[in-house]
Amino acid sequence: MRIGIDLGGTKIEVIALADDGSELFRKRIATPRHDYDQTVQAICSLVHDAEAATGERGSVGVGIPGTLSPFTGRVKNANSVWLNGQPLDKDLADALGRPVRIANDANCLAVSEATDGAGAGAKVVFAVIIGTGCGSGVAIQGQVHAGGNGIAGEFGHNPLPWIDEEEWAYQQATPCYCGQRGCIETFVSGTGFAQSYRFVTGMERSGAEIMALVAQGDAEATKAIKRYERRLAKSLAHVVNLLDPDVIVLGGGMSNVERLYSHVPALMREYVFGGECDTPVRKAVHGDSSGVRGAAWLWQRGEQ
Ligand SMILES: [Zn+2]
């Protein structure tokens, strides 16, 4: 049995998976915010709940909104800031009496979809979470490719390529929280979609409200989603030029915009060097569950 934990800023979810990927147990609790020791205890109690309910012992994988530094062995880049600087894998391993694997939540999405989702059987899967922010990661043969610095696949804070005048003006007016300007995240996250709409129209609307206007044929909203599609296509064309993944999987709130899957691949061809690109762009099959399922699949079939 595999136990996966999705450690989020507001909730912690546990899932227990059988070898065939079927779900044996699931539970969700509120994250003890700003308290590291209680966060560790909460994860351990969820593992124990899963094992009590199923009567089985499981391997444990944890997805976090950050990554483990390969230099210090401690968490970095987590927006749940009380995790940063902590040796979370070691503390959990000590508390649970077994090795614990930890990966970034976007990497968990990539692993989940590569194992039994939209990228099942694909050798290289690039996964993007386009939600409040923009996290992304790579799975190679079903395993996380974290990279020597623990940052592989994170393209959200690369600059948007091939920018036009409007994008230049937007990036001058909208610095990224990371300290740079022009980050892909500020354009293709759900937050960036709404911010960019406000920049052009002066109106404050959520992504869902803008998409409702698109459905009604509103001209400004339609222009906004077309801009968004082109920006996502430019960003992904960069990934194809560099990595050429077999499948690109989208998760997060913006991944529910169905027109992306027909429009973005065609636009990508305009930017990929040589003009040939048949890379499928697919919606995450497991939706919001992909993070927690991917955490469980950090232990692959045959490894236990
Ligand atoms: Zn940035």
Short mmCIF file of C-alpha atoms and ligand atoms in Angstrom, two decimals:
data_model
loop_
_atom_site.label_atom_id
_atom_site.label_comp_id
_atom_site.label_asym_id
_atom_site.label_seq_id
_atom_site.Cartn_x
_atom_site.Cartn_y
_atom_site.Cartn_z
CA MET A 1 0.00 0.00 0.00
CA ARG A 2 1.14 3.54 -0.78
CA ILE A 3 0.25 6.49 1.39
CA GLY A 4 0.39 9.96 -0.12
CA ILE A 5 0.16 13.26 1.74
CA ASP A 6 -0.61 16.59 0.09
CA LEU A 7 0.64 19.26 2.48
CA GLY A 8 -1.05 22.51 1.54
CA GLY A 9 -1.14 25.91 3.16
CA THR A 10 -4.71 25.45 4.39
CA LYS A 11 -5.32 21.68 4.35
CA ILE A 12 -3.46 18.41 4.61
CA GLU A 13 -4.90 15.48 2.68
CA VAL A 14 -3.98 11.82 2.94
CA ILE A 15 -4.74 9.07 0.44
CA ALA A 16 -3.97 5.35 0.56
CA LEU A 17 -3.62 3.57 -2.79
CA ALA A 18 -3.64 -0.12 -3.59
CA ASP A 19 -1.12 -1.43 -6.14
CA ASP A 20 -3.66 -0.98 -8.96
CA GLY A 21 -4.11 2.70 -8.04
CA SER A 22 -7.54 2.25 -6.49
CA GLU A 23 -8.29 4.43 -3.51
CA LEU A 24 -8.47 2.67 -0.13
CA PHE A 25 -8.70 5.65 2.21
CA ARG A 26 -8.84 9.42 2.11
CA LYS A 27 -9.06 12.11 4.75
CA ARG A 28 -8.53 15.85 4.87
CA ILE A 29 -7.79 18.10 7.86
CA ALA A 30 -6.90 21.77 8.36
CA THR A 31 -3.17 22.56 8.33
CA PRO A 32 -1.84 23.74 11.70
CA ARG A 33 -0.58 26.99 10.23
CA HIS A 34 2.69 28.53 11.46
CA ASP A 35 3.47 25.55 13.71
CA TYR A 36 6.07 23.15 12.33
CA ASP A 37 5.95 20.58 15.14
CA GLN A 38 2.18 20.34 14.96
CA THR A 39 2.39 19.99 11.16
CA VAL A 40 4.70 16.99 11.57
CA GLN A 41 2.36 15.50 14.19
CA ALA A 42 -0.68 16.06 11.96
CA ILE A 43 0.98 14.22 9.05
CA CYS A 44 1.89 11.31 11.33
CA SER A 45 -1.63 11.06 12.70
CA LEU A 46 -3.04 10.94 9.13
CA VAL A 47 -0.62 8.12 8.24
CA HIS A 48 -1.74 6.25 11.34
CA ASP A 49 -5.42 6.86 10.47
CA ALA A 50 -4.86 5.41 6.98
CA GLU A 51 -3.11 2.36 8.39
CA ALA A 52 -5.73 1.81 11.09
CA ALA A 53 -8.55 2.02 8.54
CA THR A 54 -6.93 -0.37 6.04
CA GLY A 55 -5.06 -2.68 8.41
CA GLU A 56 -1.97 -2.33 6.21
CA ARG A 57 1.38 -0.62 6.53
CA GLY A 58 2.27 1.74 3.69
CA SER A 59 5.15 3.58 2.10
CA VAL A 60 4.89 7.35 2.62
CA GLY A 61 5.35 10.15 0.11
CA VAL A 62 4.65 13.83 0.75
CA GLY A 63 3.98 16.64 -1.71
CA ILE A 64 4.88 20.11 -0.46
CA PRO A 65 4.49 23.64 -1.85
CA GLY A 66 8.29 24.00 -2.07
CA THR A 67 11.23 21.67 -2.40
CA LEU A 68 14.02 20.04 -0.41
CA SER A 69 17.34 21.74 -0.99
CA PRO A 70 19.87 19.16 -2.16
CA PHE A 71 22.53 21.31 -0.44
CA THR A 72 21.04 21.56 3.06
CA GLY A 73 18.44 18.77 3.05
CA ARG A 74 15.95 21.34 4.31
CA VAL A 75 12.75 22.76 2.82
CA LYS A 76 13.06 25.89 0.69
CA ASN A 77 10.76 28.01 -1.51
CA ALA A 78 7.62 27.00 0.43
CA ASN A 79 4.90 29.62 0.60
CA SER A 80 3.87 27.82 3.80
CA VAL A 81 6.84 29.63 5.28
CA TRP A 82 6.97 27.73 8.59
CA LEU A 83 8.26 24.72 6.64
CA ASN A 84 11.27 26.57 5.26
CA GLY A 85 14.62 25.60 6.77
CA GLN A 86 13.19 22.41 8.31
CA PRO A 87 14.48 18.86 7.59
CA LEU A 88 10.93 17.62 7.01
CA ASP A 89 11.80 14.26 5.46
CA LYS A 90 14.14 13.34 8.31
CA ASP A 91 11.70 14.45 10.99
CA LEU A 92 8.88 12.46 9.40
CA ALA A 93 11.13 9.42 8.91
CA ASP A 94 12.11 9.53 12.59
CA ALA A 95 8.51 9.91 13.71
CA LEU A 96 7.14 7.20 11.41
CA GLY A 97 10.02 4.72 11.59
CA ARG A 98 10.47 4.41 7.82
CA PRO A 99 11.98 6.40 4.94
CA VAL A 100 9.77 9.23 3.64
CA ARG A 101 10.02 10.77 0.17
CA ILE A 102 9.21 14.43 -0.37
CA ALA A 103 8.66 16.28 -3.63
CA ASN A 104 7.32 19.56 -4.89
CA ASP A 105 3.56 19.54 -5.51
CA ALA A 106 3.93 20.24 -9.25
CA ASN A 107 6.38 17.35 -9.50
CA CYS A 108 3.75 15.20 -7.75
CA LEU A 109 1.23 16.24 -10.42
CA ALA A 110 3.73 15.13 -13.08
CA VAL A 111 4.31 11.78 -11.36
CA SER A 112 0.58 11.14 -10.84
CA GLU A 113 -0.32 11.87 -14.45
CA ALA A 114 2.69 9.93 -15.75
CA THR A 115 1.72 6.89 -13.68
CA ASP A 116 -1.97 6.48 -14.47
CA GLY A 117 -3.26 9.77 -15.82
CA ALA A 118 -3.04 11.99 -18.90
CA GLY A 119 0.61 11.01 -19.48
CA ALA A 120 0.33 7.31 -18.65
CA GLY A 121 3.16 5.43 -20.31
CA ALA A 122 4.88 8.58 -21.61
CA LYS A 123 8.60 8.78 -21.03
CA VAL A 124 8.82 12.52 -20.26
CA VAL A 125 5.88 14.42 -18.77
CA PHE A 126 5.93 18.16 -18.13
CA ALA A 127 3.19 19.27 -15.73
CA VAL A 128 2.04 22.80 -14.96
CA ILE A 129 -0.25 23.93 -12.15
CA ILE A 130 -1.91 27.12 -13.36
CA GLY A 131 -3.78 28.30 -10.32
CA THR A 132 -3.08 31.04 -7.80
CA GLY A 133 0.55 30.75 -8.88
CA CYS A 134 2.33 28.73 -11.55
CA GLY A 135 4.28 25.68 -10.43
CA SER A 136 5.68 23.15 -12.85
CA GLY A 137 7.75 20.00 -12.86
CA VAL A 138 9.07 17.05 -14.79
CA ALA A 139 8.60 13.30 -14.46
CA ILE A 140 10.91 10.99 -16.40
CA GLN A 141 9.73 7.39 -16.62
CA GLY A 142 7.29 8.05 -13.82
CA GLN A 143 9.87 9.46 -11.44
CA VAL A 144 10.46 13.02 -10.28
CA HIS A 145 13.31 14.72 -12.07
CA ALA A 146 14.26 17.21 -9.34
CA GLY A 147 17.63 18.25 -10.80
CA GLY A 148 20.96 18.99 -9.15
CA ASN A 149 19.67 22.18 -7.57
CA GLY A 150 16.19 20.84 -6.89
CA ILE A 151 14.67 23.31 -9.34
CA ALA A 152 14.24 21.35 -12.60
CA GLY A 153 11.10 22.19 -14.54
CA GLU A 154 10.23 25.34 -12.59
CA PHE A 155 9.55 27.72 -15.46
CA GLY A 156 7.12 30.07 -13.67
CA HIS A 157 9.90 32.49 -12.85
CA ASN A 158 11.53 32.42 -16.24
CA PRO A 159 10.63 35.48 -18.30
CA LEU A 160 7.77 35.26 -20.79
CA PRO A 161 9.46 34.80 -24.19
CA TRP A 162 8.80 36.78 -27.40
CA ILE A 163 6.96 39.59 -25.60
CA ASP A 164 4.97 42.23 -27.46
CA GLU A 165 4.50 45.90 -26.51
CA GLU A 166 1.46 45.27 -24.36
CA GLU A 167 3.27 42.54 -22.45
CA TRP A 168 6.22 44.87 -21.98
CA ALA A 169 3.94 47.55 -20.50
CA TYR A 170 2.21 44.98 -18.25
CA GLN A 171 5.45 43.62 -16.89
CA GLN A 172 6.73 47.13 -16.13
CA ALA A 173 3.56 47.75 -14.11
CA THR A 174 3.32 44.31 -12.50
CA PRO A 175 6.49 43.10 -10.78
CA CYS A 176 6.52 39.48 -9.60
CA TYR A 177 6.72 38.75 -5.86
CA CYS A 178 10.06 37.03 -6.54
CA GLY A 179 11.66 40.39 -7.29
CA GLN A 180 11.86 40.02 -11.08
CA ARG A 181 9.65 41.39 -13.83
CA GLY A 182 8.05 39.53 -16.69
CA CYS A 183 7.86 36.16 -14.94
CA ILE A 184 5.69 33.60 -16.75
CA GLU A 185 3.70 33.21 -13.52
CA THR A 186 2.52 36.84 -13.72
CA PHE A 187 0.97 36.06 -17.13
CA VAL A 188 -0.29 32.46 -17.07
CA SER A 189 -1.40 31.86 -13.46
CA GLY A 190 -5.09 32.37 -12.76
CA THR A 191 -4.06 35.42 -10.76
CA GLY A 192 -2.06 36.70 -13.72
CA PHE A 193 -5.03 36.18 -16.07
CA ALA A 194 -7.23 38.38 -13.85
CA GLN A 195 -4.46 40.94 -13.29
CA SER A 196 -3.77 41.24 -16.99
CA TYR A 197 -7.50 41.72 -17.71
CA ARG A 198 -7.58 44.50 -15.10
CA PHE A 199 -4.45 46.08 -16.61
CA VAL A 200 -6.14 46.34 -20.01
CA THR A 201 -9.77 47.07 -19.02
CA GLY A 202 -9.43 48.67 -15.56
CA MET A 203 -12.05 46.23 -14.32
CA GLU A 204 -11.65 43.87 -11.38
CA ARG A 205 -12.96 40.41 -12.30
CA SER A 206 -12.01 36.88 -11.29
CA GLY A 207 -10.87 34.36 -13.87
CA ALA A 208 -14.21 32.57 -13.61
CA GLU A 209 -16.10 35.84 -14.18
CA ILE A 210 -14.00 36.61 -17.24
CA MET A 211 -14.67 33.13 -18.64
CA ALA A 212 -18.42 33.60 -18.04
CA LEU A 213 -18.20 36.78 -20.15
CA VAL A 214 -16.33 34.86 -22.86
CA ALA A 215 -19.24 32.38 -22.94
CA GLN A 216 -21.60 35.33 -23.52
CA GLY A 217 -19.49 36.56 -26.45
CA ASP A 218 -18.06 39.62 -24.65
CA ALA A 219 -15.37 41.19 -26.87
CA GLU A 220 -12.90 42.32 -24.17
CA ALA A 221 -13.09 39.03 -22.31
CA THR A 222 -12.56 37.11 -25.56
CA LYS A 223 -9.48 39.22 -26.30
CA ALA A 224 -8.24 38.46 -22.78
CA ILE A 225 -8.49 34.68 -23.15
CA LYS A 226 -6.88 34.88 -26.61
CA ARG A 227 -3.96 36.83 -25.11
CA TYR A 228 -3.75 34.26 -22.35
CA GLU A 229 -3.66 31.36 -24.82
CA ARG A 230 -0.86 32.96 -26.81
CA ARG A 231 1.15 33.63 -23.65
CA LEU A 232 0.73 30.06 -22.45
CA ALA A 233 1.69 28.79 -25.92
CA LYS A 234 4.84 30.93 -25.99
CA SER A 235 5.79 29.70 -22.52
CA LEU A 236 5.24 26.06 -23.46
CA ALA A 237 7.06 26.44 -26.79
CA HIS A 238 10.13 27.33 -24.74
CA VAL A 239 9.71 24.07 -22.83
CA VAL A 240 9.43 22.10 -26.09
CA ASN A 241 12.61 23.70 -27.44
CA LEU A 242 14.47 22.80 -24.25
CA LEU A 243 13.00 19.49 -23.08
CA ASP A 244 10.59 18.33 -25.80
CA PRO A 245 8.35 16.39 -23.39
CA ASP A 246 6.09 13.63 -24.74
CA VAL A 247 3.04 15.05 -22.97
CA ILE A 248 2.23 18.39 -21.33
CA VAL A 249 -0.36 18.16 -18.54
CA LEU A 250 -2.21 21.12 -17.06
CA GLY A 251 -3.66 21.23 -13.55
CA GLY A 252 -5.04 23.99 -11.31
CA GLY A 253 -8.03 26.29 -11.82
CA MET A 254 -7.13 27.53 -15.32
CA SER A 255 -6.82 23.93 -16.53
CA ASN A 256 -10.64 23.80 -16.49
CA VAL A 257 -10.78 26.20 -19.46
CA GLU A 258 -11.52 23.61 -22.14
CA ARG A 259 -10.66 25.77 -25.17
CA LEU A 260 -6.98 25.79 -24.10
CA TYR A 261 -6.58 22.21 -25.30
CA SER A 262 -7.52 22.97 -28.89
CA HIS A 263 -6.09 26.49 -29.20
CA VAL A 264 -2.76 26.33 -27.37
CA PRO A 265 -1.12 23.43 -29.30
CA ALA A 266 -1.79 25.20 -32.63
CA LEU A 267 -0.29 28.45 -31.32
CA MET A 268 2.77 26.61 -29.98
CA ARG A 269 3.75 25.69 -33.55
CA GLU A 270 4.27 29.38 -34.32
CA TYR A 271 7.06 29.52 -31.73
CA VAL A 272 8.73 26.09 -31.63
CA PHE A 273 11.95 26.21 -33.63
CA GLY A 274 11.35 24.63 -37.03
CA GLY A 275 7.58 24.95 -36.71
CA GLU A 276 6.91 21.25 -36.08
CA CYS A 277 5.17 20.45 -32.81
CA ASP A 278 2.63 17.73 -32.12
CA THR A 279 3.08 17.67 -28.35
CA PRO A 280 -0.28 16.91 -26.75
CA VAL A 281 -1.48 19.37 -24.12
CA ARG A 282 -3.92 17.57 -21.84
CA LYS A 283 -5.96 18.24 -18.75
CA ALA A 284 -4.94 16.37 -15.59
CA VAL A 285 -7.10 13.24 -15.42
CA HIS A 286 -7.08 13.12 -11.64
CA GLY A 287 -7.84 16.83 -11.22
CA ASP A 288 -7.42 18.11 -7.69
CA SER A 289 -6.48 14.60 -6.53
CA SER A 290 -3.35 14.46 -8.68
CA GLY A 291 -1.13 16.07 -6.04
CA VAL A 292 -1.97 13.59 -3.31
CA ARG A 293 -1.94 10.62 -5.70
CA GLY A 294 1.45 11.68 -7.06
CA ALA A 295 2.81 11.88 -3.51
CA ALA A 296 1.75 8.25 -3.02
CA TRP A 297 3.36 7.28 -6.36
CA LEU A 298 6.72 8.74 -5.26
CA TRP A 299 7.19 5.07 -4.38
CA GLN A 300 6.85 3.35 -7.76
CA ARG A 301 5.40 -0.06 -8.54
CA GLY A 302 7.88 -2.80 -7.63
CA GLU A 303 9.78 -0.62 -5.17
CA GLN A 304 8.09 -1.68 -1.96
ZN ZN B 1 8.87 35.68 -10.47
#
